[in-house]
Short mmCIF file of C-alpha atoms and ligand atoms in Angstrom, two decimals:
data_model
loop_
_atom_site.label_atom_id
_atom_site.label_comp_id
_atom_site.label_asym_id
_atom_site.label_seq_id
_atom_site.Cartn_x
_atom_site.Cartn_y
_atom_site.Cartn_z
CA MET Q 1 103.85 136.36 130.60
CA SER Q 2 104.58 139.52 128.61
CA GLU Q 3 106.43 142.39 130.22
CA LYS Q 4 103.99 144.82 128.62
CA LYS Q 5 102.07 146.85 131.21
CA SER Q 6 98.43 147.82 131.27
CA PRO Q 7 97.97 151.60 131.05
CA VAL Q 8 95.93 151.67 134.27
CA THR Q 9 96.26 150.23 137.77
CA MET Q 10 93.46 148.29 139.43
CA GLU Q 11 93.52 150.69 142.36
CA LYS Q 12 92.77 153.68 140.12
CA LEU Q 13 89.91 151.84 138.47
CA VAL Q 14 88.35 150.69 141.74
CA ASN Q 15 88.56 154.23 143.14
CA LEU Q 16 87.07 155.81 140.04
CA CYS Q 17 84.25 153.25 139.95
CA LYS Q 18 83.36 153.88 143.58
CA ALA Q 19 83.58 157.68 143.34
CA ARG Q 20 81.52 157.98 140.16
CA GLY Q 21 78.72 155.48 140.78
CA ILE Q 22 80.01 152.80 138.45
CA ILE Q 23 80.66 149.87 140.85
CA PHE Q 24 80.44 149.66 144.65
CA PRO Q 25 81.60 146.85 146.99
CA GLY Q 26 78.69 144.44 147.65
CA SER Q 27 76.81 144.79 150.99
CA GLU Q 28 79.23 147.59 151.89
CA ILE Q 29 77.42 148.92 154.98
CA TYR Q 30 77.78 145.45 156.56
CA GLY Q 31 81.51 145.35 155.94
CA GLY Q 32 81.12 143.89 152.47
CA MET Q 33 80.99 140.32 151.20
CA GLY Q 34 84.07 138.96 149.43
CA ASN Q 35 83.95 138.90 145.64
CA THR Q 36 80.56 140.51 145.26
CA TRP Q 37 80.06 143.92 143.66
CA ASP Q 38 77.06 146.16 143.04
CA TYR Q 39 76.67 148.24 139.90
CA GLY Q 40 75.72 151.88 140.53
CA PRO Q 41 73.66 154.27 138.37
CA VAL Q 42 76.44 154.79 135.83
CA GLY Q 43 77.74 151.21 135.91
CA VAL Q 44 74.38 149.57 135.27
CA GLU Q 45 73.90 151.70 132.15
CA ILE Q 46 77.34 150.80 130.79
CA LYS Q 47 76.83 147.10 131.50
CA ASN Q 48 73.37 147.11 129.91
CA ASN Q 49 74.86 148.79 126.85
CA LEU Q 50 77.57 146.12 126.68
CA LYS Q 51 74.98 143.37 126.79
CA ARG Q 52 72.91 145.19 124.16
CA ALA Q 53 75.94 145.59 121.85
CA TRP Q 54 76.74 141.88 122.23
CA TRP Q 55 73.13 140.85 121.55
CA LYS Q 56 72.95 143.14 118.51
CA ARG Q 57 76.10 141.62 117.06
CA PHE Q 58 75.51 137.94 117.89
CA VAL Q 59 71.73 137.65 117.63
CA GLN Q 60 70.08 140.61 115.89
CA GLU Q 61 72.64 140.97 113.08
CA SER Q 62 73.57 137.29 112.87
CA GLU Q 63 71.98 135.06 110.35
CA ASN Q 64 70.29 132.08 111.93
CA SER Q 65 71.00 132.90 115.59
CA PHE Q 66 68.22 132.95 118.16
CA GLY Q 67 68.01 134.03 121.77
CA VAL Q 68 66.66 132.24 124.84
CA ASP Q 69 66.34 133.15 128.50
CA ALA Q 70 66.41 129.84 130.36
CA ALA Q 71 65.78 129.31 134.08
CA ILE Q 72 68.72 129.67 136.44
CA LEU Q 73 67.51 126.68 138.46
CA MET Q 74 67.53 123.56 136.34
CA ASN Q 75 66.76 119.89 136.92
CA SER Q 76 69.77 118.41 138.77
CA ARG Q 77 70.13 115.75 136.07
CA VAL Q 78 71.31 118.54 133.75
CA TRP Q 79 74.46 118.94 135.87
CA GLU Q 80 75.01 115.19 135.99
CA ALA Q 81 74.79 115.04 132.21
CA SER Q 82 77.12 118.02 131.75
CA GLY Q 83 79.68 116.53 134.15
CA HIS Q 84 79.54 119.47 136.57
CA THR Q 85 78.52 117.39 139.62
CA THR Q 86 81.60 115.19 139.29
CA SER Q 87 84.31 117.32 137.77
CA PHE Q 88 83.61 121.05 138.12
CA SER Q 89 86.11 121.63 140.88
CA ASP Q 90 89.20 123.54 141.95
CA PRO Q 91 92.21 122.07 143.77
CA LYS Q 92 92.17 123.84 147.12
CA MET Q 93 94.70 123.94 149.95
CA ASP Q 94 94.27 125.49 153.38
CA CYS Q 95 97.02 127.23 155.30
CA LYS Q 96 97.02 125.51 158.71
CA GLU Q 97 98.52 128.62 160.32
CA CYS Q 98 96.18 131.44 159.28
CA LYS Q 99 93.30 129.23 158.01
CA SER Q 100 93.15 131.02 154.64
CA ARG Q 101 92.08 128.99 151.62
CA HIS Q 102 93.92 129.00 148.29
CA ARG Q 103 93.87 127.38 144.88
CA ALA Q 104 96.95 125.24 144.40
CA ASP Q 105 97.10 126.15 140.70
CA ASN Q 106 97.09 129.88 141.55
CA LEU Q 107 99.87 129.41 144.09
CA ILE Q 108 102.04 127.72 141.46
CA GLU Q 109 101.21 130.22 138.73
CA ASN Q 110 102.08 133.18 140.97
CA HIS Q 111 105.21 131.57 142.41
CA SER Q 112 106.58 130.73 138.95
CA LYS Q 113 105.47 134.13 137.58
CA GLY Q 114 103.45 132.39 134.88
CA LYS Q 115 106.33 130.20 133.68
CA VAL Q 116 104.80 126.93 134.94
CA ASN Q 117 101.37 125.89 133.68
CA PRO Q 118 99.53 124.07 136.51
CA ASP Q 119 96.73 123.06 134.09
CA LEU Q 120 99.08 120.37 132.85
CA MET Q 121 99.71 118.95 136.35
CA THR Q 122 97.92 116.33 138.42
CA ASN Q 123 97.10 117.09 142.08
CA ASP Q 124 100.10 114.99 143.17
CA GLU Q 125 102.39 116.96 140.87
CA MET Q 126 101.05 120.26 142.19
CA GLU Q 127 101.63 119.15 145.79
CA ALA Q 128 105.16 118.05 144.89
CA TYR Q 129 105.89 121.42 143.23
CA ILE Q 130 104.65 123.34 146.27
CA GLN Q 131 106.80 121.22 148.60
CA GLU Q 132 109.90 121.33 146.40
CA HIS Q 133 109.74 125.10 145.83
CA HIS Q 134 108.70 125.85 149.39
CA VAL Q 135 105.72 127.95 148.20
CA CYS Q 136 104.54 129.87 151.27
CA CYS Q 137 101.10 131.20 152.17
CA PRO Q 138 100.65 134.60 150.47
CA ILE Q 139 98.64 135.82 153.49
CA CYS Q 140 100.82 134.91 156.52
CA GLY Q 141 104.08 133.87 154.83
CA LYS Q 142 104.19 130.50 156.65
CA PHE Q 143 104.69 127.09 155.05
CA ASN Q 144 102.19 124.69 156.58
CA TRP Q 145 99.67 123.39 154.06
CA THR Q 146 96.94 120.76 154.10
CA ASN Q 147 96.91 118.31 151.19
CA ILE Q 148 95.00 119.31 148.08
CA ARG Q 149 91.28 118.65 148.25
CA THR Q 150 88.98 119.15 145.31
CA PHE Q 151 86.19 121.59 145.87
CA ASN Q 152 83.08 121.63 143.69
CA LEU Q 153 82.33 125.16 142.55
CA MET Q 154 78.57 124.83 142.26
CA PHE Q 155 76.39 126.54 144.86
CA GLU Q 156 73.83 124.12 146.25
CA THR Q 157 70.41 124.93 147.52
CA SER Q 158 67.32 122.84 148.16
CA ARG Q 159 63.88 122.87 146.71
CA GLY Q 160 60.67 122.61 148.71
CA VAL Q 161 60.20 122.67 152.46
CA THR Q 162 62.05 119.53 153.52
CA ASP Q 163 65.80 119.28 153.62
CA GLU Q 164 66.18 115.92 151.88
CA SER Q 165 69.04 115.16 149.55
CA GLN Q 166 66.72 114.42 146.62
CA ASN Q 167 65.63 118.07 146.80
CA LYS Q 168 69.17 119.31 146.17
CA ILE Q 169 69.42 121.73 143.28
CA TYR Q 170 72.16 124.04 142.04
CA LEU Q 171 72.54 127.64 140.99
CA ARG Q 172 73.74 127.29 137.40
CA PRO Q 173 77.52 127.71 137.03
CA GLU Q 174 77.17 128.57 133.30
CA THR Q 175 74.36 129.62 130.99
CA ALA Q 176 75.39 127.15 128.27
CA GLN Q 177 73.27 124.23 129.50
CA GLY Q 178 70.08 126.31 129.11
CA GLU Q 179 70.96 126.57 125.45
CA PHE Q 180 71.71 122.87 124.99
CA VAL Q 181 68.53 121.64 126.67
CA ASN Q 182 66.47 123.94 124.43
CA PHE Q 183 68.15 122.81 121.21
CA LEU Q 184 65.06 120.93 119.97
CA ASN Q 185 62.58 123.58 121.16
CA VAL Q 186 64.39 126.33 119.29
CA GLN Q 187 64.93 124.22 116.18
CA ARG Q 188 61.26 123.17 116.05
CA THR Q 189 59.76 126.62 116.70
CA THR Q 190 62.06 128.60 114.41
CA ARG Q 191 62.26 125.86 111.75
CA ALA Q 192 65.98 126.61 111.68
CA LYS Q 193 68.23 124.41 109.61
CA VAL Q 194 71.65 123.37 110.88
CA PRO Q 195 73.92 125.34 111.11
CA PHE Q 196 72.20 127.69 113.54
CA GLY Q 197 72.97 129.35 116.86
CA ILE Q 198 71.39 129.80 120.28
CA ALA Q 199 72.46 132.70 122.46
CA GLN Q 200 71.78 133.65 126.03
CA VAL Q 201 72.78 136.37 128.48
CA GLY Q 202 72.29 135.65 132.15
CA LYS Q 203 73.59 135.17 135.66
CA ALA Q 204 75.89 132.32 136.63
CA PHE Q 205 77.27 131.42 140.06
CA ARG Q 206 80.53 129.79 141.12
CA ASN Q 207 81.88 129.32 144.61
CA GLU Q 208 85.28 130.61 143.52
CA ILE Q 209 88.32 131.08 145.70
CA THR Q 210 89.74 134.19 144.11
CA PRO Q 211 92.72 136.45 144.53
CA GLY Q 212 90.35 139.44 144.45
CA ASN Q 213 90.96 141.18 141.15
CA PHE Q 214 87.89 143.43 141.40
CA ILE Q 215 85.16 142.15 139.02
CA PHE Q 216 87.52 139.84 137.09
CA ARG Q 217 86.46 136.70 138.96
CA THR Q 218 83.40 136.88 141.19
CA ILE Q 219 81.06 134.36 142.73
CA GLU Q 220 78.03 135.81 140.90
CA PHE Q 221 78.46 137.10 137.36
CA GLU Q 222 76.79 137.35 134.00
CA GLN Q 223 77.72 135.36 130.95
CA MET Q 224 76.99 136.01 127.30
CA GLU Q 225 77.16 132.67 125.54
CA HIS Q 226 76.50 131.57 121.99
CA GLN Q 227 76.33 127.94 120.85
CA TRP Q 228 76.65 127.28 117.13
CA PHE Q 229 75.19 123.89 116.11
CA CYS Q 230 76.80 122.53 112.98
CA LYS Q 231 77.53 119.32 111.14
CA GLU Q 232 80.69 117.36 111.92
CA GLY Q 233 83.23 118.21 109.25
CA THR Q 234 82.23 121.87 109.12
CA ASP Q 235 83.19 122.45 112.77
CA GLY Q 236 86.82 123.45 112.04
CA GLN Q 237 85.73 126.20 109.68
CA TYR Q 238 83.14 127.58 112.14
CA TYR Q 239 85.64 127.44 115.01
CA GLU Q 240 87.91 129.76 113.01
CA GLU Q 241 84.96 131.99 112.08
CA PHE Q 242 83.93 132.44 115.71
CA LYS Q 243 87.50 133.25 116.72
CA LYS Q 244 87.45 136.02 114.14
CA LYS Q 245 83.97 137.22 115.09
CA ALA Q 246 84.80 137.35 118.80
CA TYR Q 247 87.98 139.30 118.08
CA THR Q 248 86.30 141.78 115.71
CA PHE Q 249 83.58 142.45 118.29
CA LEU Q 250 86.30 143.62 120.68
CA THR Q 251 88.21 145.76 118.19
CA ASP Q 252 84.92 147.33 117.04
CA LEU Q 253 84.28 148.29 120.66
CA GLY Q 254 87.59 150.17 120.56
CA PHE Q 255 90.08 147.65 121.97
CA ASP Q 256 93.68 148.19 120.87
CA PRO Q 257 94.84 144.97 119.11
CA GLU Q 258 98.11 145.33 121.06
CA HIS Q 259 96.11 144.57 124.21
CA LEU Q 260 94.52 141.39 122.84
CA ARG Q 261 95.96 138.00 121.99
CA PHE Q 262 94.80 134.45 121.29
CA LYS Q 263 95.93 131.69 123.61
CA ASP Q 264 95.30 128.04 122.70
CA HIS Q 265 94.45 125.82 125.68
CA ASP Q 266 97.43 123.63 126.59
CA LYS Q 267 95.18 120.89 127.94
CA LEU Q 268 91.89 120.10 126.22
CA ALA Q 269 88.83 118.76 128.04
CA HIS Q 270 88.38 115.11 127.07
CA TYR Q 271 85.44 115.95 124.78
CA ALA Q 272 86.92 119.07 123.15
CA LYS Q 273 88.53 119.11 119.75
CA ALA Q 274 89.96 122.63 120.01
CA ALA Q 275 89.78 125.48 122.52
CA CYS Q 276 91.32 128.90 122.89
CA ASP Q 277 90.89 132.10 124.86
CA ILE Q 278 91.18 135.68 123.82
CA GLN Q 279 93.32 137.24 126.51
CA TYR Q 280 93.33 140.91 127.40
CA LEU Q 281 96.12 142.89 129.04
CA PHE Q 282 94.23 143.56 132.30
CA PRO Q 283 95.78 145.79 135.00
CA MET Q 284 97.11 142.62 136.71
CA GLY Q 285 98.51 141.18 133.44
CA TRP Q 286 97.41 139.03 130.50
CA SER Q 287 94.31 137.00 131.44
CA GLU Q 288 91.38 135.25 129.81
CA LEU Q 289 88.64 137.55 128.56
CA ASN Q 290 86.59 135.01 126.61
CA GLY Q 291 86.70 131.45 125.37
CA ILE Q 292 85.96 129.74 122.05
CA HIS Q 293 85.54 125.98 122.21
CA ASN Q 294 84.87 123.18 119.75
CA ARG Q 295 82.79 120.93 122.04
CA THR Q 296 82.08 118.26 119.42
CA ASP Q 297 78.73 116.44 119.85
CA TYR Q 298 79.46 115.86 123.55
CA ASP Q 299 76.78 118.12 125.09
CA LEU Q 300 73.84 117.02 122.99
CA SER Q 301 74.90 113.35 123.18
CA ARG Q 302 75.09 113.52 126.97
CA HIS Q 303 71.68 115.18 127.23
CA GLN Q 304 70.27 112.53 124.92
CA GLU Q 305 71.75 109.82 127.15
CA PHE Q 306 70.60 111.33 130.47
CA SER Q 307 67.16 112.61 129.42
CA GLY Q 308 66.24 109.73 127.13
CA LYS Q 309 65.07 112.30 124.55
CA THR Q 310 66.57 112.22 121.10
CA MET Q 311 68.82 115.12 120.15
CA THR Q 312 69.14 113.91 116.59
CA TYR Q 313 68.72 116.43 113.82
CA ILE Q 314 67.19 115.26 110.54
CA ASP Q 315 68.40 117.15 107.49
CA PRO Q 316 65.22 118.16 105.60
CA VAL Q 317 66.88 117.80 102.17
CA SER Q 318 69.12 114.74 102.46
CA GLY Q 319 67.22 113.01 105.27
CA GLU Q 320 70.55 112.44 107.02
CA ARG Q 321 70.31 112.03 110.81
CA TYR Q 322 73.03 113.22 113.16
CA ILE Q 323 73.78 114.90 116.47
CA PRO Q 324 75.28 118.31 115.69
CA TYR Q 325 78.67 119.52 116.84
CA VAL Q 326 78.82 122.71 118.91
CA ILE Q 327 81.14 125.71 118.61
CA GLU Q 328 80.80 127.67 121.82
CA TYR Q 329 81.71 131.33 122.28
CA SER Q 330 81.50 132.48 125.87
CA ILE Q 331 82.31 135.81 127.49
CA GLY Q 332 81.60 137.23 130.94
CA ALA Q 333 79.72 140.55 130.88
CA ASP Q 334 81.44 141.67 134.09
CA ARG Q 335 84.86 140.61 132.88
CA LEU Q 336 84.23 142.47 129.62
CA MET Q 337 83.13 145.47 131.70
CA LEU Q 338 86.49 145.40 133.53
CA ALA Q 339 88.35 145.16 130.23
CA VAL Q 340 86.30 147.99 128.69
CA LEU Q 341 86.92 150.26 131.69
CA SER Q 342 90.66 149.44 131.73
CA GLU Q 343 90.91 150.13 128.02
CA ALA Q 344 88.93 153.39 128.18
CA TYR Q 345 90.68 154.90 131.20
CA ASP Q 346 93.04 157.73 130.33
CA GLU Q 347 94.77 160.65 132.03
CA GLU Q 348 95.59 163.62 129.81
CA THR Q 349 97.78 166.54 130.80
CA LEU Q 350 96.28 169.66 129.27
CA ASP Q 351 98.17 172.77 128.05
CA ASP Q 352 97.56 174.53 131.38
CA GLY Q 353 99.08 171.55 133.26
CA GLU Q 354 95.73 170.30 134.58
CA VAL Q 355 95.24 166.53 134.45
CA ARG Q 356 92.00 165.39 132.88
CA ASN Q 357 90.73 161.90 133.81
CA ILE Q 358 88.68 160.49 130.99
CA LEU Q 359 86.87 157.29 130.07
CA LYS Q 360 87.20 156.98 126.30
CA LEU Q 361 84.29 154.57 126.01
CA HIS Q 362 82.77 153.75 122.66
CA PRO Q 363 79.78 156.17 122.60
CA ALA Q 364 77.39 153.21 122.26
CA LEU Q 365 78.61 151.98 125.67
CA ALA Q 366 78.57 155.30 127.52
CA ALA Q 367 76.06 155.52 130.37
CA TYR Q 368 74.77 158.87 129.11
CA LYS Q 369 74.93 159.78 125.46
CA ALA Q 370 74.96 163.47 126.30
CA ALA Q 371 74.91 165.81 129.28
CA VAL Q 372 72.79 168.95 129.07
CA LEU Q 373 74.43 171.86 130.88
CA PRO Q 374 72.87 175.31 131.34
CA LEU Q 375 75.66 177.90 131.34
CA GLN Q 376 73.90 179.78 134.14
CA LYS Q 377 71.13 178.85 136.56
CA ASN Q 378 68.55 181.11 134.86
CA LEU Q 379 69.00 179.07 131.66
CA SER Q 380 67.87 175.90 133.45
CA PRO Q 381 64.23 175.95 132.22
CA LYS Q 382 65.35 175.95 128.56
CA ALA Q 383 68.02 173.30 129.28
CA GLU Q 384 65.46 171.12 131.10
CA GLU Q 385 63.12 171.38 128.13
CA ILE Q 386 65.89 170.21 125.74
CA CYS Q 387 66.87 167.45 128.16
CA ALA Q 388 63.29 166.16 128.49
CA LYS Q 389 62.93 165.99 124.70
CA LEU Q 390 66.19 164.09 124.20
CA LYS Q 391 65.41 161.69 127.05
CA LYS Q 392 62.58 160.23 124.98
CA LYS Q 393 65.25 158.81 122.67
CA PHE Q 394 68.47 158.48 124.66
CA SER Q 395 69.91 158.17 128.12
CA ILE Q 396 70.73 161.82 128.96
CA THR Q 397 71.96 163.49 132.13
CA PHE Q 398 71.50 167.06 133.37
CA ASP Q 399 74.01 169.01 135.45
CA SER Q 400 73.72 172.63 136.59
CA ALA Q 401 76.05 172.53 139.63
CA GLY Q 402 79.48 174.23 139.61
CA SER Q 403 81.57 175.88 136.93
CA ILE Q 404 81.16 174.68 133.37
CA GLY Q 405 84.78 173.43 133.42
CA LYS Q 406 84.11 171.22 136.46
CA ARG Q 407 80.95 169.88 134.85
CA TYR Q 408 82.88 168.93 131.70
CA ARG Q 409 85.44 167.08 133.85
CA ARG Q 410 82.71 165.14 135.68
CA GLN Q 411 81.25 163.99 132.36
CA ASP Q 412 84.71 163.13 130.98
CA GLU Q 413 85.32 160.90 134.00
CA ILE Q 414 82.26 158.77 133.33
CA GLY Q 415 82.75 158.78 129.56
CA THR Q 416 79.82 160.93 128.37
CA PRO Q 417 80.68 161.49 124.70
CA LEU Q 418 78.83 164.81 124.20
CA CYS Q 419 78.16 167.87 126.37
CA ILE Q 420 75.37 170.16 125.21
CA THR Q 421 75.67 173.66 126.64
CA VAL Q 422 72.68 175.96 126.72
CA ASP Q 423 73.71 179.65 126.69
CA PHE Q 424 72.11 183.02 125.96
CA GLU Q 425 72.41 182.52 122.21
CA THR Q 426 70.17 179.48 122.63
CA LEU Q 427 67.32 181.78 123.69
CA GLU Q 428 67.98 184.09 120.72
CA ASN Q 429 68.46 181.65 117.84
CA GLY Q 430 67.68 178.11 119.09
CA THR Q 431 71.24 176.79 118.86
CA VAL Q 432 73.45 175.08 121.47
CA THR Q 433 77.13 174.20 121.67
CA VAL Q 434 78.07 170.52 121.46
CA ARG Q 435 81.45 169.54 122.94
CA ASP Q 436 83.19 166.33 121.94
CA ARG Q 437 84.64 164.38 124.92
CA ASP Q 438 87.81 163.21 123.17
CA THR Q 439 88.84 166.26 121.13
CA MET Q 440 87.18 168.83 123.44
CA GLN Q 441 86.19 170.70 120.25
CA GLN Q 442 82.88 172.50 120.18
CA ILE Q 443 80.43 173.11 117.37
CA ARG Q 444 77.15 175.01 117.30
CA LEU Q 445 74.03 173.14 116.31
CA PRO Q 446 70.31 173.94 116.02
CA ILE Q 447 68.32 172.16 118.75
CA ASP Q 448 66.31 170.37 116.07
CA GLU Q 449 69.44 168.66 114.76
CA LEU Q 450 70.55 167.24 118.12
CA GLU Q 451 68.63 163.98 117.81
CA SER Q 452 70.12 162.98 114.47
CA TYR Q 453 73.58 164.18 115.56
CA ILE Q 454 73.53 162.00 118.70
CA SER Q 455 72.11 159.00 116.81
CA LYS Q 456 75.01 159.14 114.38
CA ALA Q 457 77.61 159.64 117.10
CA ILE Q 458 76.56 156.52 119.05
CA GLU Q 459 76.21 154.05 116.18
CA PHE Q 460 77.68 150.59 116.78
N1 GAP O 501 80.22 127.50 128.99
C1 GAP O 501 81.63 127.62 129.02
C2 GAP O 501 82.13 128.35 130.16
O1 GAP O 501 81.41 128.71 131.08
P1 GAP O 501 84.32 129.35 131.17
O2 GAP O 501 85.68 129.54 130.54
O3 GAP O 501 84.24 128.68 132.46
O4 GAP O 501 83.46 128.61 130.07
C3 GAP O 501 83.41 131.56 130.14
O5 GAP O 501 83.62 130.78 131.28
C4 GAP O 501 83.66 133.04 130.44
O6 GAP O 501 82.87 133.44 131.56
C5 GAP O 501 85.11 133.37 130.83
O7 GAP O 501 85.90 133.56 129.69
C6 GAP O 501 84.91 134.66 131.60
O8 GAP O 501 84.77 135.76 130.73
C7 GAP O 501 83.58 134.42 132.31
N2 GAP O 501 83.77 133.93 133.69
C8 GAP O 501 83.98 132.66 134.09
N3 GAP O 501 84.06 132.57 135.42
C9 GAP O 501 83.90 133.83 135.90
C10 GAP O 501 83.87 134.40 137.21
N4 GAP O 501 84.00 133.66 138.28
N5 GAP O 501 83.68 135.73 137.32
C11 GAP O 501 83.51 136.51 136.22
N6 GAP O 501 83.51 136.01 134.96
C12 GAP O 501 83.70 134.70 134.80
#
């Protein structure tokens, strides 16, 4: 674990998010519900922009990649084929004193300060480590554990009106399977030739026991996943390409390369040929932001076996028949949101000693592309007219309350890249001032040029 520190604390981020309508605790008026969060008016815009930026890069601008939006509830056989019903589990231990539940691997990781990798241990080895090092309960400080029990992370529900076991279905724990089961549908309807990709953005659910790092690990979250189907032998090259593409996406969004690093998996899943994460320096330390996996032909082969439907691709030129390999790139939208907010958060001390809190978001991600501010109340009608016109093209906010300085600060805090001030000159010559969030410099522009100016400023 690096000694390097994130520039922001989690507490500051959580407070800012709550105060500015970015993210609220879930079901708050009922005392909350652990590990659930609600996005507010500003947060939902930022998250939608993140998903849009991802889709633009990995579907719209990508050659031979296609989107799907598969059902969250899938035939239970899907999860048997994927292996989730038997092996998608965490090693849990209960504290017999305070009844709190913990993941044995987390206990070891925290106790050893990241020096011991529990992924390489069996359950027996983890139990032995916890005994030997007298790892106590982080809640009550006592040392009285149950043995490790494995705990399947899938949420179960039942279909229909009777509560019989054959009606058991699951909330999907990943979006990937919706892409695999549609491999033939997409290939047939797009006439795509291998290599090609299938992408999806959607909700996933995991009954996680988490240490509560805000939206880092939640029980309901969104994934953005892309599966690249290719021929065996070309998989190594595409694995490297997707590592590069995933990394460039982040640096193009404004991430400092010093806050990103690749981490190869120490232990590979039995079907995987290679796997790595891109880690980000989150407020709580270096942690996984996204994964890139070479999954071989495992997924399609398993679906062929369990469904009885062929997943064989026939090369239209050579006539060769094979089950494609898959390079998977997977990133959580909420986890990316946390990384983006951490990266963008800044506190600047101005010449007059005032501290300015600012979210230096890429303009394409900002909730509002511009704020329209009438200098005085009697300029509101003109400002409202400008605002209404711009709203046809962009997400724009209007603020007429308080001093202009306070209004600038409010916009800085939520990352609005431009503030458009309507003053008396606007009525005389049809120009406004446009203030840049990061430099605080102002220029004067004719109203008619605002649309093209904003379009250019928010390009991604
Ligand atoms: N299909 C592969 C897959 O789901 P994963 O490493 O389990 O792989 C991929 O998840 C990404 O989804 C992670 O890198 C992370 O960004 C996000 N993610 C996973 N579990 C999450 C959770 N409980 N809360 C928020 N994001 C999560």
